[in-house]
Amino acid sequence: MEKAGLQPDEAILLSKPSNIFYVSGYTGEGIALLAGDLCAIVTDFRYTEQVTRQAPGFEVFEIKTGQSHFALAAEVLAAHGVKAVRFEADEVTVARFDKMKQDMPGFTLTALKGEPEQVRRIKEPEEIACIRKACDISCKALANLLPRLKPGVSETDIRLDLEFEMLRLGGESLAFNTIVASGPNGSLPHAIPGSRKVELGDMITLDFGAKFGGYCADMTRTVAVGEPGAEMKKIYGIVLKAQQTAQDALHAGVPANSIDKIARDIIAGEGYGKYFGHGLGHSVGIDIHEDPRLSPTCQDILTVGTTMTVEPGIYVPGLGGVRIENTCVIGETASETLVTAPKELLIL
Ligand code: ZN
Ligand code: ZN
């Protein structure tokens, strides 16, 4: 990864599972070491074979009973002439940093400035293929669920049904905890599915995603069970317009906050500005939430190959809510959505 920029006596020590997976393909516990002539995973007995299977290009070093990962890392790095170690400041706790200092005496320890995450922003074609597959699985799971969305079914049942479908269709795990918000619960952007049963005329917000090949899908659809009320229908139309217009404008070379503004202006123009209190979207990859963000404050210039969700919403306490979300890949002059499920209001 960053090895080209390293001094001969410098190493990177990775603790963050998503960064370790990115450089090596390994998903177990332990730390990764990268230096000029070294790619290594330091782990314990339980994972040694897993490293050789998942990360064949990496040497594996197994700690002895009572030995810390840092102590073994110090031995390995010293043998490679390393004197300076860079670590992830946003991952290593104060307690772990104290341990690192204690078990790696003589090394100069300095914090990385998010360089691994910077590299991860631009997805390789193989990474996009995994996210596309994760989105396909998620869309199929929704299609299978829809005939069973009826009055009397609880949010918990819907959640279980949707998650079972994602796993049955080849999702290796869930990208995050599924959100199911029915009727008035829809005003909670991150509602936890509960015992409430769907009633005729409810809108139901479903925010979910499968994981495939280590990569996350993220999508939201809001559907109606029976004819919804006039205001909810109107809100749906506004959110749909905001989502489509912002997604159509998403392309490389523009600042992230300019895309957020497009959706925010549409919603505010209809008088619902104060009911859209979160950012328009976020990047997605190995982690469900990655940088950059489509938010009023993010001025990063968008780049080709960055994946981005576009997810405006309107949440009215006491009434309900609507959110529509696609995961997209940014191209030179346009973006492509990896979520192919229809967005028009579906009345079941
Ligand atoms: Zn989502
Ligand atoms: Zn999202």
CSV table of C-alpha atoms and ligand atoms in Angstrom, one decimal:
chain,number,residue,atom,x,y,z
A,1,MET,CA,0.0,0.0,0.0
A,2,GLU,CA,2.0,2.9,1.3
A,3,LYS,CA,5.2,1.0,1.1
A,4,ALA,CA,6.6,3.1,-1.7
A,5,GLY,CA,6.6,6.2,0.5
A,6,LEU,CA,8.4,4.5,3.5
A,7,GLN,CA,12.0,5.1,4.5
A,8,PRO,CA,14.1,1.9,4.6
A,9,ASP,CA,14.1,2.0,8.4
A,10,GLU,CA,10.3,2.7,8.7
A,11,ALA,CA,7.3,0.4,9.1
A,12,ILE,CA,3.6,0.7,9.2
A,13,LEU,CA,1.8,-1.3,12.0
A,14,LEU,CA,-1.9,-1.8,11.2
A,15,SER,CA,-4.4,-2.7,13.9
A,16,LYS,CA,-7.7,-1.7,12.2
A,17,PRO,CA,-9.4,-4.8,10.9
A,18,SER,CA,-10.6,-3.0,7.7
A,19,ASN,CA,-7.1,-1.8,6.9
A,20,ILE,CA,-5.6,-5.2,7.6
A,21,PHE,CA,-8.2,-6.8,5.3
A,22,TYR,CA,-7.5,-4.2,2.6
A,23,VAL,CA,-3.7,-4.9,2.4
A,24,SER,CA,-3.8,-8.6,3.0
A,25,GLY,CA,-7.3,-10.2,2.7
A,26,TYR,CA,-6.9,-11.5,6.2
A,27,THR,CA,-10.0,-11.2,8.5
A,28,GLY,CA,-8.9,-12.6,11.8
A,29,GLU,CA,-7.3,-11.0,14.9
A,30,GLY,CA,-3.8,-9.7,15.1
A,31,ILE,CA,-1.7,-6.9,13.6
A,32,ALA,CA,-0.1,-6.3,10.2
A,33,LEU,CA,3.4,-5.1,9.6
A,34,LEU,CA,4.5,-3.4,6.4
A,35,ALA,CA,8.1,-2.4,5.7
A,36,GLY,CA,10.4,-2.3,2.7
A,37,ASP,CA,11.0,-6.0,2.4
A,38,LEU,CA,8.4,-7.2,4.9
A,39,CYS,CA,4.7,-8.0,4.7
A,40,ALA,CA,3.7,-9.9,7.9
A,41,ILE,CA,0.8,-10.7,10.2
A,42,VAL,CA,1.4,-11.2,13.9
A,43,THR,CA,-1.3,-13.3,15.5
A,44,ASP,CA,-1.9,-16.2,17.8
A,45,PHE,CA,-2.2,-20.0,17.3
A,46,ARG,CA,-6.0,-19.8,16.5
A,47,TYR,CA,-5.4,-17.8,13.3
A,48,THR,CA,-2.1,-19.0,12.0
A,49,GLU,CA,-3.6,-21.3,9.3
A,50,GLN,CA,-6.2,-18.7,8.4
A,51,VAL,CA,-3.4,-16.2,7.6
A,52,THR,CA,-1.8,-18.7,5.2
A,53,ARG,CA,-5.1,-19.3,3.5
A,54,GLN,CA,-6.3,-15.7,3.2
A,55,ALA,CA,-3.0,-13.8,2.9
A,56,PRO,CA,-0.6,-16.1,1.1
A,57,GLY,CA,1.8,-13.2,0.3
A,58,PHE,CA,2.2,-12.5,4.0
A,59,GLU,CA,4.6,-14.1,6.5
A,60,VAL,CA,2.9,-15.2,9.6
A,61,PHE,CA,4.4,-14.8,13.1
A,62,GLU,CA,2.7,-16.6,16.0
A,63,ILE,CA,3.0,-15.2,19.5
A,64,LYS,CA,4.2,-17.4,22.4
A,65,THR,CA,2.0,-17.8,25.5
A,66,GLY,CA,2.2,-14.6,27.5
A,67,GLN,CA,4.0,-12.7,24.7
A,68,SER,CA,2.2,-9.6,23.4
A,69,HIS,CA,1.7,-8.9,19.7
A,70,PHE,CA,3.8,-5.7,20.0
A,71,ALA,CA,6.7,-7.6,21.7
A,72,LEU,CA,6.8,-10.1,18.8
A,73,ALA,CA,6.4,-7.2,16.3
A,74,ALA,CA,9.4,-5.5,17.9
A,75,GLU,CA,11.5,-8.6,17.3
A,76,VAL,CA,10.4,-9.0,13.7
A,77,LEU,CA,10.9,-5.3,12.9
A,78,ALA,CA,14.3,-5.1,14.6
A,79,ALA,CA,15.5,-8.1,12.5
A,80,HIS,CA,14.5,-6.1,9.4
A,81,GLY,CA,16.4,-3.0,10.5
A,82,VAL,CA,13.3,-1.0,11.3
A,83,LYS,CA,13.7,1.9,13.8
A,84,ALA,CA,10.5,3.9,13.3
A,85,VAL,CA,6.9,2.7,13.4
A,86,ARG,CA,3.7,4.4,12.2
A,87,PHE,CA,0.4,3.4,13.7
A,88,GLU,CA,-3.3,4.3,13.3
A,89,ALA,CA,-4.1,7.0,15.8
A,90,ASP,CA,-7.8,6.6,15.3
A,91,GLU,CA,-7.7,2.9,16.2
A,92,VAL,CA,-5.1,2.5,18.9
A,93,THR,CA,-6.5,3.3,22.4
A,94,VAL,CA,-4.5,5.1,25.0
A,95,ALA,CA,-4.1,1.8,26.8
A,96,ARG,CA,-2.8,0.0,23.7
A,97,PHE,CA,-0.5,2.9,22.9
A,98,ASP,CA,1.0,2.6,26.4
A,99,LYS,CA,1.4,-1.1,25.8
A,100,MET,CA,3.1,-0.4,22.5
A,101,LYS,CA,5.5,2.0,24.0
A,102,GLN,CA,6.3,-0.5,26.8
A,103,ASP,CA,6.7,-3.6,24.5
A,104,MET,CA,8.5,-1.8,21.6
A,105,PRO,CA,11.3,0.1,23.4
A,106,GLY,CA,13.7,1.9,21.2
A,107,PHE,CA,11.3,2.4,18.3
A,108,THR,CA,10.1,5.9,17.3
A,109,LEU,CA,6.3,5.7,17.3
A,110,THR,CA,4.4,8.2,15.2
A,111,ALA,CA,0.8,8.5,14.1
A,112,LEU,CA,-0.4,7.9,10.5
A,113,LYS,CA,-2.6,10.7,9.2
A,114,GLY,CA,-5.3,8.5,7.6
A,115,GLU,CA,-3.1,7.4,4.7
A,116,PRO,CA,-4.5,3.9,4.5
A,117,GLU,CA,-8.1,5.2,4.4
A,118,GLN,CA,-7.0,7.8,1.8
A,119,VAL,CA,-5.8,4.9,-0.5
A,120,ARG,CA,-9.1,3.0,0.2
A,121,ARG,CA,-11.2,5.9,-1.1
A,122,ILE,CA,-10.7,5.0,-4.7
A,123,LYS,CA,-12.1,1.5,-5.3
A,124,GLU,CA,-10.4,-1.0,-7.7
A,125,PRO,CA,-12.6,-2.7,-10.2
A,126,GLU,CA,-12.5,-5.9,-8.1
A,127,GLU,CA,-13.7,-4.0,-5.1
A,128,ILE,CA,-16.6,-2.4,-7.1
A,129,ALA,CA,-17.5,-5.9,-8.3
A,130,CYS,CA,-17.9,-7.0,-4.7
A,131,ILE,CA,-20.0,-4.0,-3.8
A,132,ARG,CA,-22.2,-4.5,-6.9
A,133,LYS,CA,-22.7,-8.2,-5.9
A,134,ALA,CA,-23.6,-7.2,-2.3
A,135,CYS,CA,-26.1,-4.7,-3.7
A,136,ASP,CA,-27.6,-7.3,-6.1
A,137,ILE,CA,-28.1,-9.7,-3.2
A,138,SER,CA,-29.7,-6.9,-1.2
A,139,CYS,CA,-32.1,-5.9,-4.0
A,140,LYS,CA,-33.1,-9.6,-4.5
A,141,ALA,CA,-33.7,-10.0,-0.8
A,142,LEU,CA,-36.1,-7.0,-0.9
A,143,ALA,CA,-37.9,-8.4,-3.9
A,144,ASN,CA,-38.4,-11.7,-2.1
A,145,LEU,CA,-39.6,-9.9,1.1
A,146,LEU,CA,-42.2,-7.6,-0.6
A,147,PRO,CA,-45.0,-10.1,-1.0
A,148,ARG,CA,-44.9,-10.8,2.7
A,149,LEU,CA,-45.1,-7.2,3.8
A,150,LYS,CA,-48.7,-7.1,5.1
A,151,PRO,CA,-50.7,-5.6,7.9
A,152,GLY,CA,-50.1,-7.5,11.1
A,153,VAL,CA,-46.5,-8.3,10.5
A,154,SER,CA,-44.1,-6.9,13.1
A,155,GLU,CA,-41.0,-4.9,12.4
A,156,THR,CA,-38.9,-7.6,14.0
A,157,ASP,CA,-40.4,-10.2,11.7
A,158,ILE,CA,-39.7,-8.0,8.7
A,159,ARG,CA,-36.1,-7.6,9.9
A,160,LEU,CA,-35.6,-11.3,10.3
A,161,ASP,CA,-37.2,-12.1,7.0
A,162,LEU,CA,-35.0,-9.6,5.1
A,163,GLU,CA,-31.8,-10.6,6.9
A,164,PHE,CA,-32.5,-14.3,6.3
A,165,GLU,CA,-33.0,-13.6,2.6
A,166,MET,CA,-29.7,-11.7,2.3
A,167,LEU,CA,-27.8,-14.6,3.9
A,168,ARG,CA,-29.7,-17.2,1.9
A,169,LEU,CA,-28.9,-15.4,-1.4
A,170,GLY,CA,-25.2,-15.5,-0.7
A,171,GLY,CA,-24.5,-12.6,1.6
A,172,GLU,CA,-21.6,-13.6,3.8
A,173,SER,CA,-22.9,-11.4,6.6
A,174,LEU,CA,-24.8,-8.2,7.1
A,175,ALA,CA,-23.2,-4.8,6.4
A,176,PHE,CA,-24.9,-3.3,9.5
A,177,ASN,CA,-28.0,-3.8,11.7
A,178,THR,CA,-31.1,-3.6,9.5
A,179,ILE,CA,-33.4,-0.6,10.1
A,180,VAL,CA,-37.2,-1.3,9.8
A,181,ALA,CA,-39.3,1.7,10.7
A,182,SER,CA,-43.1,1.5,10.2
A,183,GLY,CA,-45.7,4.2,10.3
A,184,PRO,CA,-44.9,6.9,12.9
A,185,ASN,CA,-41.6,5.1,13.7
A,186,GLY,CA,-40.4,6.3,10.3
A,187,SER,CA,-39.5,9.7,11.8
A,188,LEU,CA,-36.5,8.0,13.6
A,189,PRO,CA,-33.8,7.9,10.9
A,190,HIS,CA,-32.0,5.0,12.7
A,191,ALA,CA,-35.1,3.3,14.2
A,192,ILE,CA,-34.5,-0.1,15.9
A,193,PRO,CA,-37.0,-2.7,14.7
A,194,GLY,CA,-39.5,-3.5,17.4
A,195,SER,CA,-42.8,-5.2,18.2
A,196,ARG,CA,-45.0,-2.7,16.3
A,197,LYS,CA,-47.1,-4.4,13.8
A,198,VAL,CA,-47.7,-2.9,10.3
A,199,GLU,CA,-51.0,-1.2,9.8
A,200,LEU,CA,-52.9,-0.5,6.6
A,201,GLY,CA,-51.7,2.8,5.2
A,202,ASP,CA,-48.3,2.7,6.8
A,203,MET,CA,-45.1,3.6,5.1
A,204,ILE,CA,-42.2,1.4,6.0
A,205,THR,CA,-38.6,2.4,5.7
A,206,LEU,CA,-36.1,-0.4,5.2
A,207,ASP,CA,-32.4,0.4,5.4
A,208,PHE,CA,-30.2,-2.6,4.9
A,209,GLY,CA,-27.3,-4.2,3.1
A,210,ALA,CA,-25.5,-7.5,2.6
A,211,LYS,CA,-21.8,-8.0,2.7
A,212,PHE,CA,-20.0,-9.8,-0.1
A,213,GLY,CA,-16.3,-10.5,-0.5
A,214,GLY,CA,-15.7,-8.3,2.5
A,215,TYR,CA,-17.5,-5.3,1.0
A,216,CYS,CA,-20.8,-3.6,2.1
A,217,ALA,CA,-24.0,-2.7,0.3
A,218,ASP,CA,-26.1,0.1,1.6
A,219,MET,CA,-29.6,0.8,0.4
A,220,THR,CA,-32.9,2.2,1.6
A,221,ARG,CA,-36.4,1.8,0.2
A,222,THR,CA,-39.6,3.2,1.7
A,223,VAL,CA,-42.8,1.3,0.7
A,224,ALA,CA,-46.4,1.7,1.5
A,225,VAL,CA,-48.8,-1.0,2.7
A,226,GLY,CA,-52.1,0.2,1.5
A,227,GLU,CA,-52.8,3.7,0.3
A,228,PRO,CA,-50.8,6.2,2.4
A,229,GLY,CA,-52.0,9.6,3.6
A,230,ALA,CA,-51.7,12.6,1.3
A,231,GLU,CA,-48.8,14.3,3.2
A,232,MET,CA,-46.7,11.1,3.3
A,233,LYS,CA,-47.3,10.7,-0.5
A,234,LYS,CA,-46.2,14.3,-1.0
A,235,ILE,CA,-43.1,13.7,1.2
A,236,TYR,CA,-42.2,10.6,-0.8
A,237,GLY,CA,-42.3,12.7,-4.0
A,238,ILE,CA,-40.0,15.3,-2.6
A,239,VAL,CA,-37.5,12.8,-1.3
A,240,LEU,CA,-37.5,10.9,-4.6
A,241,LYS,CA,-36.9,14.1,-6.5
A,242,ALA,CA,-34.1,15.1,-4.2
A,243,GLN,CA,-32.5,11.7,-4.4
A,244,GLN,CA,-32.7,11.5,-8.2
A,245,THR,CA,-31.5,15.0,-8.8
A,246,ALA,CA,-28.5,14.7,-6.5
A,247,GLN,CA,-27.6,11.3,-7.9
A,248,ASP,CA,-27.8,12.6,-11.5
A,249,ALA,CA,-25.4,15.4,-10.5
A,250,LEU,CA,-22.9,13.1,-8.8
A,251,HIS,CA,-19.6,13.0,-10.7
A,252,ALA,CA,-15.9,13.5,-10.3
A,253,GLY,CA,-14.3,16.9,-10.0
A,254,VAL,CA,-17.0,18.6,-7.9
A,255,PRO,CA,-16.9,19.3,-4.1
A,256,ALA,CA,-18.9,16.8,-2.0
A,257,ASN,CA,-20.9,19.6,-0.3
A,258,SER,CA,-22.2,20.8,-3.7
A,259,ILE,CA,-24.1,17.5,-4.1
A,260,ASP,CA,-25.5,17.7,-0.6
A,261,LYS,CA,-26.7,21.2,-1.3
A,262,ILE,CA,-28.7,20.1,-4.4
A,263,ALA,CA,-30.8,17.7,-2.3
A,264,ARG,CA,-31.0,20.0,0.7
A,265,ASP,CA,-32.2,22.9,-1.5
A,266,ILE,CA,-35.0,20.8,-3.0
A,267,ILE,CA,-36.2,19.6,0.4
A,268,ALA,CA,-36.0,23.1,1.9
A,269,GLY,CA,-37.7,24.6,-1.1
A,270,GLU,CA,-40.7,22.4,-0.3
A,271,GLY,CA,-40.7,23.6,3.4
A,272,TYR,CA,-39.3,20.4,4.9
A,273,GLY,CA,-35.7,21.7,5.4
A,274,LYS,CA,-35.7,21.2,9.2
A,275,TYR,CA,-36.9,17.6,8.8
A,276,PHE,CA,-33.7,16.6,6.9
A,277,GLY,CA,-31.1,16.8,9.6
A,278,HIS,CA,-28.4,14.4,8.4
A,279,GLY,CA,-25.8,14.4,5.6
A,280,LEU,CA,-26.8,13.3,2.1
A,281,GLY,CA,-24.5,10.4,2.0
A,282,HIS,CA,-21.2,8.7,2.7
A,283,SER,CA,-18.6,6.5,1.0
A,284,VAL,CA,-19.0,2.8,1.5
A,285,GLY,CA,-16.6,-0.1,1.1
A,286,ILE,CA,-15.0,-2.5,3.6
A,287,ASP,CA,-16.6,-0.3,6.3
A,288,ILE,CA,-20.2,0.8,6.0
A,289,HIS,CA,-19.3,4.4,6.7
A,290,GLU,CA,-16.1,5.7,5.0
A,291,ASP,CA,-14.9,9.1,3.9
A,292,PRO,CA,-15.6,11.3,2.0
A,293,ARG,CA,-19.1,12.3,3.1
A,294,LEU,CA,-21.7,14.2,1.1
A,295,SER,CA,-22.4,16.7,3.8
A,296,PRO,CA,-22.7,20.5,4.1
A,297,THR,CA,-19.2,20.6,5.6
A,298,CYS,CA,-17.2,18.2,3.4
A,299,GLN,CA,-15.3,20.1,0.7
A,300,ASP,CA,-13.4,17.2,-0.7
A,301,ILE,CA,-13.3,17.0,-4.5
A,302,LEU,CA,-15.0,13.8,-5.6
A,303,THR,CA,-12.9,11.3,-7.5
A,304,VAL,CA,-13.5,8.6,-10.1
A,305,GLY,CA,-13.9,5.2,-8.5
A,306,THR,CA,-15.2,6.5,-5.1
A,307,THR,CA,-18.4,4.8,-4.0
A,308,MET,CA,-21.0,7.0,-2.5
A,309,THR,CA,-24.5,6.7,-1.0
A,310,VAL,CA,-27.1,9.3,-1.9
A,311,GLU,CA,-29.8,9.1,0.8
A,312,PRO,CA,-32.0,12.1,1.4
A,313,GLY,CA,-34.8,11.7,3.9
A,314,ILE,CA,-37.6,13.7,5.5
A,315,TYR,CA,-38.6,12.7,9.1
A,316,VAL,CA,-41.7,14.3,10.6
A,317,PRO,CA,-42.3,13.4,14.3
A,318,GLY,CA,-45.8,12.1,14.8
A,319,LEU,CA,-46.3,11.5,11.1
A,320,GLY,CA,-43.5,9.3,9.8
A,321,GLY,CA,-40.6,9.4,7.4
A,322,VAL,CA,-39.3,8.6,4.0
A,323,ARG,CA,-35.7,7.8,3.0
A,324,ILE,CA,-34.5,6.6,-0.4
A,325,GLU,CA,-30.8,5.5,-0.7
A,326,ASN,CA,-28.7,4.1,-3.5
A,327,THR,CA,-25.0,3.2,-3.4
A,328,CYS,CA,-23.3,4.7,-6.5
A,329,VAL,CA,-19.9,4.6,-8.2
A,330,ILE,CA,-18.6,8.0,-9.2
A,331,GLY,CA,-17.4,8.3,-12.8
A,332,GLU,CA,-15.8,11.1,-14.9
A,333,THR,CA,-19.1,12.8,-16.0
A,334,ALA,CA,-21.8,10.8,-14.2
A,335,SER,CA,-22.3,8.2,-11.5
A,336,GLU,CA,-23.7,4.7,-11.8
A,337,THR,CA,-26.0,3.2,-9.1
A,338,LEU,CA,-25.2,-0.3,-8.0
A,339,VAL,CA,-28.7,-0.6,-6.4
A,340,THR,CA,-31.1,-1.4,-9.1
A,341,ALA,CA,-34.4,-1.8,-7.1
A,342,PRO,CA,-37.1,0.5,-8.4
A,343,LYS,CA,-37.5,3.8,-6.6
A,344,GLU,CA,-41.1,4.8,-7.6
A,345,LEU,CA,-43.6,4.6,-4.7
A,346,LEU,CA,-44.7,1.0,-4.3
A,347,ILE,CA,-48.1,0.6,-2.7
A,348,LEU,CA,-48.5,-3.0,-1.6
B,1,ZN,ZN,-28.4,2.8,4.6
B,2,ZN,ZN,-26.0,4.9,4.3
